[in-house]
XYZ file of C-alpha atoms in Angstrom:
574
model
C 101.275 81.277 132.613
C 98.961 79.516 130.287
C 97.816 83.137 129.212
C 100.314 84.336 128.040
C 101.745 80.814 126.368
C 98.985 81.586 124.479
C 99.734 84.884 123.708
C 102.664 83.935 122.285
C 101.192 81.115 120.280
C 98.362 83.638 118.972
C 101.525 85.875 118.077
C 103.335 83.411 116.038
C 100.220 82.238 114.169
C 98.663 86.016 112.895
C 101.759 88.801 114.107
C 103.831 87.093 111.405
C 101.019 87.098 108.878
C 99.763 90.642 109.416
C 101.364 92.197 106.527
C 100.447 89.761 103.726
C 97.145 88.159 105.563
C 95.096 86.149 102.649
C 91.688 87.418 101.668
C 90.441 84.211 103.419
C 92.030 84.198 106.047
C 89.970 87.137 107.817
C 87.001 86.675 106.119
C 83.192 86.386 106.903
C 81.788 83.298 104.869
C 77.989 82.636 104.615
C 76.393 79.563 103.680
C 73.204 80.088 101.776
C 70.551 76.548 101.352
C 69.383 77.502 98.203
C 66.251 75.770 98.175
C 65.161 78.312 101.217
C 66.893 81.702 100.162
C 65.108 83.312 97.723
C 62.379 82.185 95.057
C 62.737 84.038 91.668
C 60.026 82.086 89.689
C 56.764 81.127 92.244
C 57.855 77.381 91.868
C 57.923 77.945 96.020
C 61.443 76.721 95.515
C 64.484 79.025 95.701
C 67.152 79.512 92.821
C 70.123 80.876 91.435
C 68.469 84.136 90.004
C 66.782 84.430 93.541
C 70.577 84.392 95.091
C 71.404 86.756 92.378
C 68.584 89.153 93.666
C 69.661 89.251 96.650
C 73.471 90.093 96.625
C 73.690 93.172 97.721
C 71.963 91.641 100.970
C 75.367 90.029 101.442
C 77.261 93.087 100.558
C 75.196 95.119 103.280
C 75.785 92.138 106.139
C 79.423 92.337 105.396
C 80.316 88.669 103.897
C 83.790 88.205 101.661
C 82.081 84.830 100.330
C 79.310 82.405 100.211
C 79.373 78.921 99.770
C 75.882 77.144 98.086
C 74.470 73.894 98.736
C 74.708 71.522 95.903
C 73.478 73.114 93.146
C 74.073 70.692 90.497
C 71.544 68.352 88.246
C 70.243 66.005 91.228
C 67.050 63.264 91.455
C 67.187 65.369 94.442
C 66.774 62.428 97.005
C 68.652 63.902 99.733
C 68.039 67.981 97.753
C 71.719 67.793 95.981
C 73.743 65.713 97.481
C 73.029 63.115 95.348
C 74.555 64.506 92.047
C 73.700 63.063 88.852
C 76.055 65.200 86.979
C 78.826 67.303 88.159
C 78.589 69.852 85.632
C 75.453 70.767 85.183
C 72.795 72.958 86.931
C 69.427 71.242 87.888
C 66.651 72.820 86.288
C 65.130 73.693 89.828
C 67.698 76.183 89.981
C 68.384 77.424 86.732
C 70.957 77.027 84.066
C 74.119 77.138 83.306
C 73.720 80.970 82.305
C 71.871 81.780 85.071
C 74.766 80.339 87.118
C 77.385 82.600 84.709
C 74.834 85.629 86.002
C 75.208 85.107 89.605
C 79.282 84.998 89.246
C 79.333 87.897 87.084
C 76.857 90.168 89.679
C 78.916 88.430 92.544
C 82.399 89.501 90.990
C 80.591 93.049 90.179
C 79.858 93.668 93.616
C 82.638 91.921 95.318
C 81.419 88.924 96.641
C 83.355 85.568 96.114
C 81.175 82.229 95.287
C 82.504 78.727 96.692
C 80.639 75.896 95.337
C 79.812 72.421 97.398
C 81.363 69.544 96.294
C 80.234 66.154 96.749
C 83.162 63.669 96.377
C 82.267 60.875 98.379
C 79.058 59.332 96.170
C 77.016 59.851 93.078
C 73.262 59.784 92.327
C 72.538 55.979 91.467
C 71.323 58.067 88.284
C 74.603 59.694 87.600
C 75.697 58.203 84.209
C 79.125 56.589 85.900
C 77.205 54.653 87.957
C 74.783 53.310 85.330
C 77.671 52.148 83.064
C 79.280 50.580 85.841
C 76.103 48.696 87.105
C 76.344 47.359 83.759
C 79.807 46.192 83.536
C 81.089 48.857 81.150
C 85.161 47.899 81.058
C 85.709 51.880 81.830
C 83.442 52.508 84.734
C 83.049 48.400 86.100
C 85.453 49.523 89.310
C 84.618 53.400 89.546
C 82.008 52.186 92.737
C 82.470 49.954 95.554
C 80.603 46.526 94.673
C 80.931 43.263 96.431
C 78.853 39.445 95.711
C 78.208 39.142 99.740
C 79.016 36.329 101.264
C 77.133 33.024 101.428
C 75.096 32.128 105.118
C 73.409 28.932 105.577
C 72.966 29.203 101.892
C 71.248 32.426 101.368
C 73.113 35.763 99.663
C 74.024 38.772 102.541
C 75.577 41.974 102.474
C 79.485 41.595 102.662
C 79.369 42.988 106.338
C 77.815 44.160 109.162
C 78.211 48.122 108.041
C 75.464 50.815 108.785
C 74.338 53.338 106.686
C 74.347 57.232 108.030
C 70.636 57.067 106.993
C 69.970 54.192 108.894
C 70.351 50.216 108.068
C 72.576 48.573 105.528
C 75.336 49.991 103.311
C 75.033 47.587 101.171
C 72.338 47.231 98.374
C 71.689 44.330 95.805
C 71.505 45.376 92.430
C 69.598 43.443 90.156
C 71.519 43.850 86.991
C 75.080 43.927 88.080
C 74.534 40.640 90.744
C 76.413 42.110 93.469
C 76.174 44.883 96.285
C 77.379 48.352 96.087
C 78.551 50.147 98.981
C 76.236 53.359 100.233
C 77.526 55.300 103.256
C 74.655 57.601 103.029
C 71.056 57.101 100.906
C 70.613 53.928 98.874
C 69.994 56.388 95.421
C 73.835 57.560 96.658
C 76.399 55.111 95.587
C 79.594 55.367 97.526
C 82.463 56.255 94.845
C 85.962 53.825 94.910
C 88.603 55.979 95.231
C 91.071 53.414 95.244
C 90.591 53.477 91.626
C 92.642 56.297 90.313
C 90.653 56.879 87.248
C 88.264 58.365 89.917
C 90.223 60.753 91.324
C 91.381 62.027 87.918
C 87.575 62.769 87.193
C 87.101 64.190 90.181
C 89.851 66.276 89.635
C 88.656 67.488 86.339
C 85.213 68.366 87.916
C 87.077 70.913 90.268
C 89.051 72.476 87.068
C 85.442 72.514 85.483
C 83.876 74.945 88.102
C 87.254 76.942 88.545
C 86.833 78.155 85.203
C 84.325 79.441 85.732
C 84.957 81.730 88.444
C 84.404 79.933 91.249
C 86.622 80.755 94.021
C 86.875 77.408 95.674
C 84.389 74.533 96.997
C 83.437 73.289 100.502
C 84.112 69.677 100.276
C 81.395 67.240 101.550
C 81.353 64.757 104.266
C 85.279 64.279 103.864
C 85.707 60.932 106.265
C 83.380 58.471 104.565
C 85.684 58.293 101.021
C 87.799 55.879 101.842
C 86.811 52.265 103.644
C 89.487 50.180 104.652
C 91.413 48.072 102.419
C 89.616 44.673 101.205
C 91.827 41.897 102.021
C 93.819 39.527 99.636
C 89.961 38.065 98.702
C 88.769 41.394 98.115
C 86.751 41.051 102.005
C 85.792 43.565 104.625
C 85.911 43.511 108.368
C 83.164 43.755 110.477
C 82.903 47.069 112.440
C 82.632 46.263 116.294
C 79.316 47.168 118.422
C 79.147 50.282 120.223
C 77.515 48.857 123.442
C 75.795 52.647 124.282
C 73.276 52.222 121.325
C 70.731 49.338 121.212
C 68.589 50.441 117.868
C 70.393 47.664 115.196
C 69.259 49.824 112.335
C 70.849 53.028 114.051
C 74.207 54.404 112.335
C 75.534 54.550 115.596
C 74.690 50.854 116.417
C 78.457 49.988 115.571
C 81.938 52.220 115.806
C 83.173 53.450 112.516
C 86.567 52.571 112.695
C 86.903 50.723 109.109
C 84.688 53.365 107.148
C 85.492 56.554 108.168
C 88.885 58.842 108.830
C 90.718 56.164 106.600
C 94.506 57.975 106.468
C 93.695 57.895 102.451
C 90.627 61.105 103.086
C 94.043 63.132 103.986
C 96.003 62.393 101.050
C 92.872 62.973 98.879
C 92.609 66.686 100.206
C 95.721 67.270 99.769
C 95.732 66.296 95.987
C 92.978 68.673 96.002
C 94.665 71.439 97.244
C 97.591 71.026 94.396
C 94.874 71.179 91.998
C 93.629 74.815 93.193
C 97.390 75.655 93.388
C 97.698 74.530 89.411
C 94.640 76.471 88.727
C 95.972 79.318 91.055
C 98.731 79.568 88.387
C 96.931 79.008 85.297
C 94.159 82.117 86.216
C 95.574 84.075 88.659
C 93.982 86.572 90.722
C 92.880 85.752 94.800
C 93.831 82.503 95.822
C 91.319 79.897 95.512
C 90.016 77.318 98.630
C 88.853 74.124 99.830
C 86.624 74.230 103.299
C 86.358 70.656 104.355
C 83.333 69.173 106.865
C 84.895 66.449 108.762
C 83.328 65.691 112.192
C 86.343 63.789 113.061
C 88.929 63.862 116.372
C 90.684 66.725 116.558
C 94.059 65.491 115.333
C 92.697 64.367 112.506
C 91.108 67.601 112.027
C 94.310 69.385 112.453
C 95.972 67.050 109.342
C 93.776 68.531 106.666
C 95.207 71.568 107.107
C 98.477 70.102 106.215
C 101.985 68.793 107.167
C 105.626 69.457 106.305
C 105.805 68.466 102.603
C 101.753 69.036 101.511
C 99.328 71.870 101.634
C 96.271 71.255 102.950
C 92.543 72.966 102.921
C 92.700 76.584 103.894
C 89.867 76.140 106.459
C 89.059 72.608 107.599
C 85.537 73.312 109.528
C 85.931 73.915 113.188
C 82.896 71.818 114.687
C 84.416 71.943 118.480
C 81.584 74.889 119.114
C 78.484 73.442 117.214
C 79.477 69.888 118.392
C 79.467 70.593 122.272
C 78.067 73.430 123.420
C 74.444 73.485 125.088
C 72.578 75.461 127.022
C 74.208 74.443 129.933
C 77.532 75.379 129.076
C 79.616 77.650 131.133
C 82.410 80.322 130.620
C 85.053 77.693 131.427
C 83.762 75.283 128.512
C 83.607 77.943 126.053
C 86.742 78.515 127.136
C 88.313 75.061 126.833
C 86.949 74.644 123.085
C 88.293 77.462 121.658
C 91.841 77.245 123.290
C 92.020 73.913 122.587
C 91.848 74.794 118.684
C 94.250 77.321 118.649
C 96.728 75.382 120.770
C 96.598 72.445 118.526
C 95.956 74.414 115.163
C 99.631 74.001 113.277
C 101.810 76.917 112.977
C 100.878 79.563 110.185
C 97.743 78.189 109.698
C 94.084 80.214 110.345
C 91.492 79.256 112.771
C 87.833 79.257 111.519
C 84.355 79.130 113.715
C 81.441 77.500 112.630
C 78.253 77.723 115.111
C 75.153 77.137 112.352
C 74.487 74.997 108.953
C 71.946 73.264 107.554
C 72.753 69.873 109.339
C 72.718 71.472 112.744
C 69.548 72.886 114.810
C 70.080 76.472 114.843
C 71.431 78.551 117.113
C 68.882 80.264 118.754
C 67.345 76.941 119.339
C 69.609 74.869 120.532
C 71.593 77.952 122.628
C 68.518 79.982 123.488
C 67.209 82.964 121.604
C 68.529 85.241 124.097
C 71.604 84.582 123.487
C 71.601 84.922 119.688
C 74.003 88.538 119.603
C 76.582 86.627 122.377
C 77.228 84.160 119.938
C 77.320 85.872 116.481
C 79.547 88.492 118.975
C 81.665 85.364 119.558
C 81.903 83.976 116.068
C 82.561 87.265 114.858
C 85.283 88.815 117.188
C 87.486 85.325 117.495
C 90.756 85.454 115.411
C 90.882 83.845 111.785
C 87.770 83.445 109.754
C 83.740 83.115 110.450
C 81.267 81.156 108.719
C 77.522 81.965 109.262
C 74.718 79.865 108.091
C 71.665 81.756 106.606
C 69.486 82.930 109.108
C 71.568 83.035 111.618
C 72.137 87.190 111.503
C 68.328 87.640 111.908
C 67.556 85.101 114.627
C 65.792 82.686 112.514
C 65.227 79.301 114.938
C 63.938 75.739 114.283
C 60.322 75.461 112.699
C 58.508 72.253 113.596
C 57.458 70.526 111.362
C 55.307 67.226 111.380
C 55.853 63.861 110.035
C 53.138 63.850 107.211
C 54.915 67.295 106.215
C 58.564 65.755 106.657
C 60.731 65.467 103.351
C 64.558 64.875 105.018
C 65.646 61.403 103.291
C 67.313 60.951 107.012
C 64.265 61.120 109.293
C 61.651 59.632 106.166
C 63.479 56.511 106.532
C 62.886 56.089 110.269
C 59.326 56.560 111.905
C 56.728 58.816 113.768
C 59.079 57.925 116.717
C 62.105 58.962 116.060
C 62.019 60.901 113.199
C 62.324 64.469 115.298
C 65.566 62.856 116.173
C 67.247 62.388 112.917
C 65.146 65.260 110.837
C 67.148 68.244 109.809
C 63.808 69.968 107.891
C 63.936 72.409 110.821
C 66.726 74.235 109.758
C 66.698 74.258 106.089
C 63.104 76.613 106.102
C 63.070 79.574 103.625
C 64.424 82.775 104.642
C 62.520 85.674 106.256
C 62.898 88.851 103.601
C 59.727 90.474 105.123
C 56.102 90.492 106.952
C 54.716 89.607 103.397
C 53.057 86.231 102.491
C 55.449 83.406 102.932
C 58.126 86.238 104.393
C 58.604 87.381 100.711
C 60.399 84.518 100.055
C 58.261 83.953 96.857
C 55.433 84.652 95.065
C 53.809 81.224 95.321
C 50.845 80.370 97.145
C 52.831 77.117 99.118
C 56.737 76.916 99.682
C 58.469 73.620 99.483
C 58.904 73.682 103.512
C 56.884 75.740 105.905
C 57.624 78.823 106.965
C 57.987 79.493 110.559
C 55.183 81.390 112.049
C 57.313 84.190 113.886
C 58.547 85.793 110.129
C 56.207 88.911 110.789
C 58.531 90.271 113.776
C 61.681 88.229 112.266
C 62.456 89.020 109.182
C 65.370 91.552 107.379
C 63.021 94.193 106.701
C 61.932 94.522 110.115
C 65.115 94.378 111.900
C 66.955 96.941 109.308
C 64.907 99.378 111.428
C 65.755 98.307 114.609
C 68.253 99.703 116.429
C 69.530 96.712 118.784
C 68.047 94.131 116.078
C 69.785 91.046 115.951
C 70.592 92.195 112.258
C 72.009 95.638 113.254
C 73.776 93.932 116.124
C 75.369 91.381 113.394
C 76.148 94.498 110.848
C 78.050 96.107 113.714
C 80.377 93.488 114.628
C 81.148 93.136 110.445
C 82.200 96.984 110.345
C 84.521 96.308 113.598
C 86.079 93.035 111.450
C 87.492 95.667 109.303
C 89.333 97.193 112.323
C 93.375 96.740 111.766
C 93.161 94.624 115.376
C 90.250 92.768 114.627
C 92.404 91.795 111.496
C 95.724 91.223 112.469
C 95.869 91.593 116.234
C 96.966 88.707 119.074
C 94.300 87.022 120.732
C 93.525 86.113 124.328
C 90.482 84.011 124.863
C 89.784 83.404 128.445
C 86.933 82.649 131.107
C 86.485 85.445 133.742
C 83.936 84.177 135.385
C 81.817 80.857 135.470
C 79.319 82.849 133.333
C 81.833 85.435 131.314
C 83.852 84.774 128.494
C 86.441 87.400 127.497
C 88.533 87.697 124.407
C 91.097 90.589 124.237
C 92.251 92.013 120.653
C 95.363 93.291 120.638
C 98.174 94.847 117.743
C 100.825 97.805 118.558
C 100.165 100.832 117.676
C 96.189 100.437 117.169
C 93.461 100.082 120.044
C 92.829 97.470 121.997
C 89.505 95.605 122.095
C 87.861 93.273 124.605
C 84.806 91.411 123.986
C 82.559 90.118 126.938
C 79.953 87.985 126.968
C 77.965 87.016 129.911
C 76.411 83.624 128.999
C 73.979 83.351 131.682
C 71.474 84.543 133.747
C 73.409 86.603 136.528
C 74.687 90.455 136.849
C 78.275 90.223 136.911
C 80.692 92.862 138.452
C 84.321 92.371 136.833
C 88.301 94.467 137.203
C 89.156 93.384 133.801
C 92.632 94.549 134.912
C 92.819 91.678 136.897
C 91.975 89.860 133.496
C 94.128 91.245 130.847
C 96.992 93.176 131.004
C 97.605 96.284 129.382
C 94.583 98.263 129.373
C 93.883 101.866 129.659
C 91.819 102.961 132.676
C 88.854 103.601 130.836
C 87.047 101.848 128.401
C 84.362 102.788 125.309
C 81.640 100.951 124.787
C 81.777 100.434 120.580
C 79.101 97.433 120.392
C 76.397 96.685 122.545
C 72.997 94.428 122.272
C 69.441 95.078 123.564
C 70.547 93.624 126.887
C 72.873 96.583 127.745
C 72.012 99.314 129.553
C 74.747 101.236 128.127
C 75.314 102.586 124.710
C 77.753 103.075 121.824
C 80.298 105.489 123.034
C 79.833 105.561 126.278
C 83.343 104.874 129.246
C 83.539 102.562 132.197
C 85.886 102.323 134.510
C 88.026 99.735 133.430
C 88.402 97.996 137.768
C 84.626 98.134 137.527
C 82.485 96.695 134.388
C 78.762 95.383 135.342
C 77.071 92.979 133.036
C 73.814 92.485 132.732
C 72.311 88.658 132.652
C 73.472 87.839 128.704
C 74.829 91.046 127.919
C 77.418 90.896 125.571
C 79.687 93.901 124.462
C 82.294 95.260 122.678
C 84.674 97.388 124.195
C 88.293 99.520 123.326
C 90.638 101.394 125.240
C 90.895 105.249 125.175
């Protein structure tokens, strides 16, 4: 019964869409670092004309889109995401016409470019923040500042708050005489959107880039924009302790229920979105987006997509998958995540799956290598959209890398300790092009993170030759996106097994498709017509990994299907 609810569900949400389905709304999104993609001029750092180089790359694997890490002129104290100016390129990366290159070669080839954006804070050496440190009548309110409060005579920070990067939020500044407010890195001043004048500029910065050809923007760390209301004497609350963490200077130290998922974040997106709408009408062509990163519950999740009156963002990041899955997880989890998404996702609206970025220990690492193919099979064969961070086709995993050689603002600011903890170095490494020096990511003697040592055997050149490659496997499952029922087609997502997840594909008139994936370490005999209804009695094999004895083309008997230990495959009725 709770199948075929489902069913039904999956059939309201993409049968009614299937003849006028958005570009975005099926397709494969990439997230390229682009400190670690490709180096164009030996500085060991990579660029925009490096990205440029390397298009066709994404054109080969398939992606509709790729979104860049910050890109803009940054003191670079957390590597962007501390902007200094909003319109700008940093020199690190280029220029402005090396940017108007990349969108050009990217519009050439037919690949769409979606730009971060950073609303919550500044750079402490953006020029808004400088002017308002020093009281300029324009700019005095555009940040969050505060005098403290007075204790036993001596000057403390307003409250008790706790910085994502570890102690305070609040930081005296010498000049202005009071504290601002930093969710993240001291040198990233938190923004006061209660000041409209700062959403108008922010506003303008999104118009900025959308004339330019970008087709929308991945919006940053969405919860922390909004604190809570000061009260009548312009105070804060204290947040209360959460009793499961004993480290004071730890973000986690206290719950986050006055500075983060404020009900003003959702408004804010939504005024977004009715900016890409005006700009929709003013340059026409595909519809532009906003992806939003909110780990947040998931019905607040579920309100950035939208409600009655107000559009939301297109694809508000799906984090159930990369948030709670482990090693250890079985069929029936896997199961449980991804039904609860589509059961709570509103009507009309598009699922996405996110299982990599460059906050989050990769896959292979923190799921096992061997079971790289069952989850780009999974991210790739679910219904709506995928987003795949770079890497993650080839089987690129975490790279340790020591303390002295540590450069994440987030771990430098704890200790030898703890620092593996909080790091996310690991992930951000430069790509593996080759078996060359430094995995032909550049010509420079040293790269601005290690590379990992297992780039002669891991790399794109390599696996382009190999039949069952993690890269073949991942250009496979692209072509069979492009299938009519891969598009449009109902959904089933179900666990058959403690250790096998299946997903059936289904649209009238076209074939069906069912995707198993056997997560763990046991051969599993399965009568997928007990499973799913409406199958043919034999089956074709269409994708298959190095774990499968069988290969492309090949029939089974649809009562009978063996798996091998974390085999994952692709199969479609005859």
């Amino acid at each position: 019964m709770r199948a075929l609810q489902l069913i039904c569900l999956l059939a309201l949400v993409f049968g009614s869409q299937a003849a006028d389905l958005k570009w975005w709304q099926t397709a494969s999104f990439y997230q390229i670092y682009p400190r670690s993609f490709k180096d164009s001029d030996g500085d060991g750092v990579g660029d925009l004309k490096g990205i440029t180089q390397q298009l066709p790359y994404l054109k080969e694997i398939g992606i509709t889109a790729t979104w860049l890490s910050p890109i803009f002129t940054s003191p670079m104290a957390d590597f962007g995401y501390d902007v200094a100016n909003l319109t700008e390129i940093d020199p690190i990366f280029g220029t402005m016409e090396d940017f108007e290159a990349l969108i050009e070669k990217a519009k050439a080839i037919g690949v769409k470019i979606i730009l971060d954006f950073v609303p919550n804070h500044t750079s402490d050496e953006c020029e808004w923040f400088i002017k308002s440190a020093a009281g300029d009548p324009e700019y005095k309110d555009f940040y969050v500042w505060h005098p403290g409060k007075i204790v036993d005579g001596v000057r403390q920070p307003p409250t008790n708050w706790i910085s994502v990067f570890r102690g305070s939020m609040w930081t005296w500044h010498e000049q202005r005489q009071e504290y601002y407010l930093h969710q993240f890195h001291a040198k990233q001043p938190d923004l006061n959107y209660r000041n409209p004048k700062v959403m108008d500029m922010m506003k303008d910065v999104f118009r900025f880039w959308l004339r330019r050809g970008v087709s929308g923007f991945r919006v940053d760390a969405v919860p922390h924009t909004f604190e809570i209301s000061p009260d009548a004497e312009g105070n804060y609350p204290d947040e209360p302790r959460n009793p499961y963490v004993n480290d004071p200077e730890d973000y986690e130290y206290f719950q986050h229920i006055y500075t983060t998922n404020q009900p003003e974040t959702i408004d804010m997106v939504y005024q977004f979105r009715q900016v890409l709408e005006e700009m929709d009408q003013e340059l026409g062509g595909d519809d532009r987006i906003i992806m939003t990163e909110a780990y947040a519950p998931l019905d607040v999740i579920m309100q950035y997509y939208g409600n009655s009156t107000h559009d939301g963002a297109q694809i508000p990041f799906n984090f159930q998958l990369i948030s709670n899955l482990n090693k250890n997880s079985n069929a029936y989890y896997y199961d449980e995540l991804i039904n609860t998404w589509l059961r709570n996702m509103p009507e009309g609206k598009t699922a996405n799956w996110v299982l990599g970025n460059h906050d989050q220990s990769r896959i292979g690492s923190r799921l096992g290598e061997d079971r790289i193919d069952i989850i780009n099979m999974l991210l790739l064969t679910l219904p709506g959209c995928s987003i795949t961070y770079n890497g993650e086709e080839i089987g690129m995993t975490d790279v340790w890398i020591s303390w002295d050689e540590t450069v994440d603002p987030q771990a430098c600011q704890s200790n030898p300790e703890n620092y593996e903890r909080l790091t996310r170095d690991p992930v951000r490494t430069p790509f593996h092009w080759n078996d060359n020096n430094l995995a032909g990511f550049t010509e420079s003697s040293t790269t601005w993170l290690p590379v990992a040592d297992n780039y002669k055997y891991v790399n794109v050149k390599r696996e382009r030759g190999i039949s069952y490659s993690h890269l073949n496997v991942y250009k496979q499952l692209q072509n069979l996106r492009r299938e009519t029922t891969i598009q449009k087609g109902e959904s089933e997502v179900k666990a058959l097994s403690e250790n096998v997840l299946g997903i059936k594909r289904s649209l009238a008139g076209y074939p069906t498709y069912v995707v198993l994936l056997n997560i763990h370490d046991h051969v599993e005999s399965l009568n997928l017509n007990s499973a799913f209804s409406g199958l043919t009695s034999s089956l074709e094999y269409v994708v298959v990994t190095d774990r499968s004895p069988r290969r492309k083309g090949d029939l089974a008997n649809t009562d009978l299907i063996t798996l091998m230990p974390k085999e994952a495959v692709v199969l479609k009725t005859v």
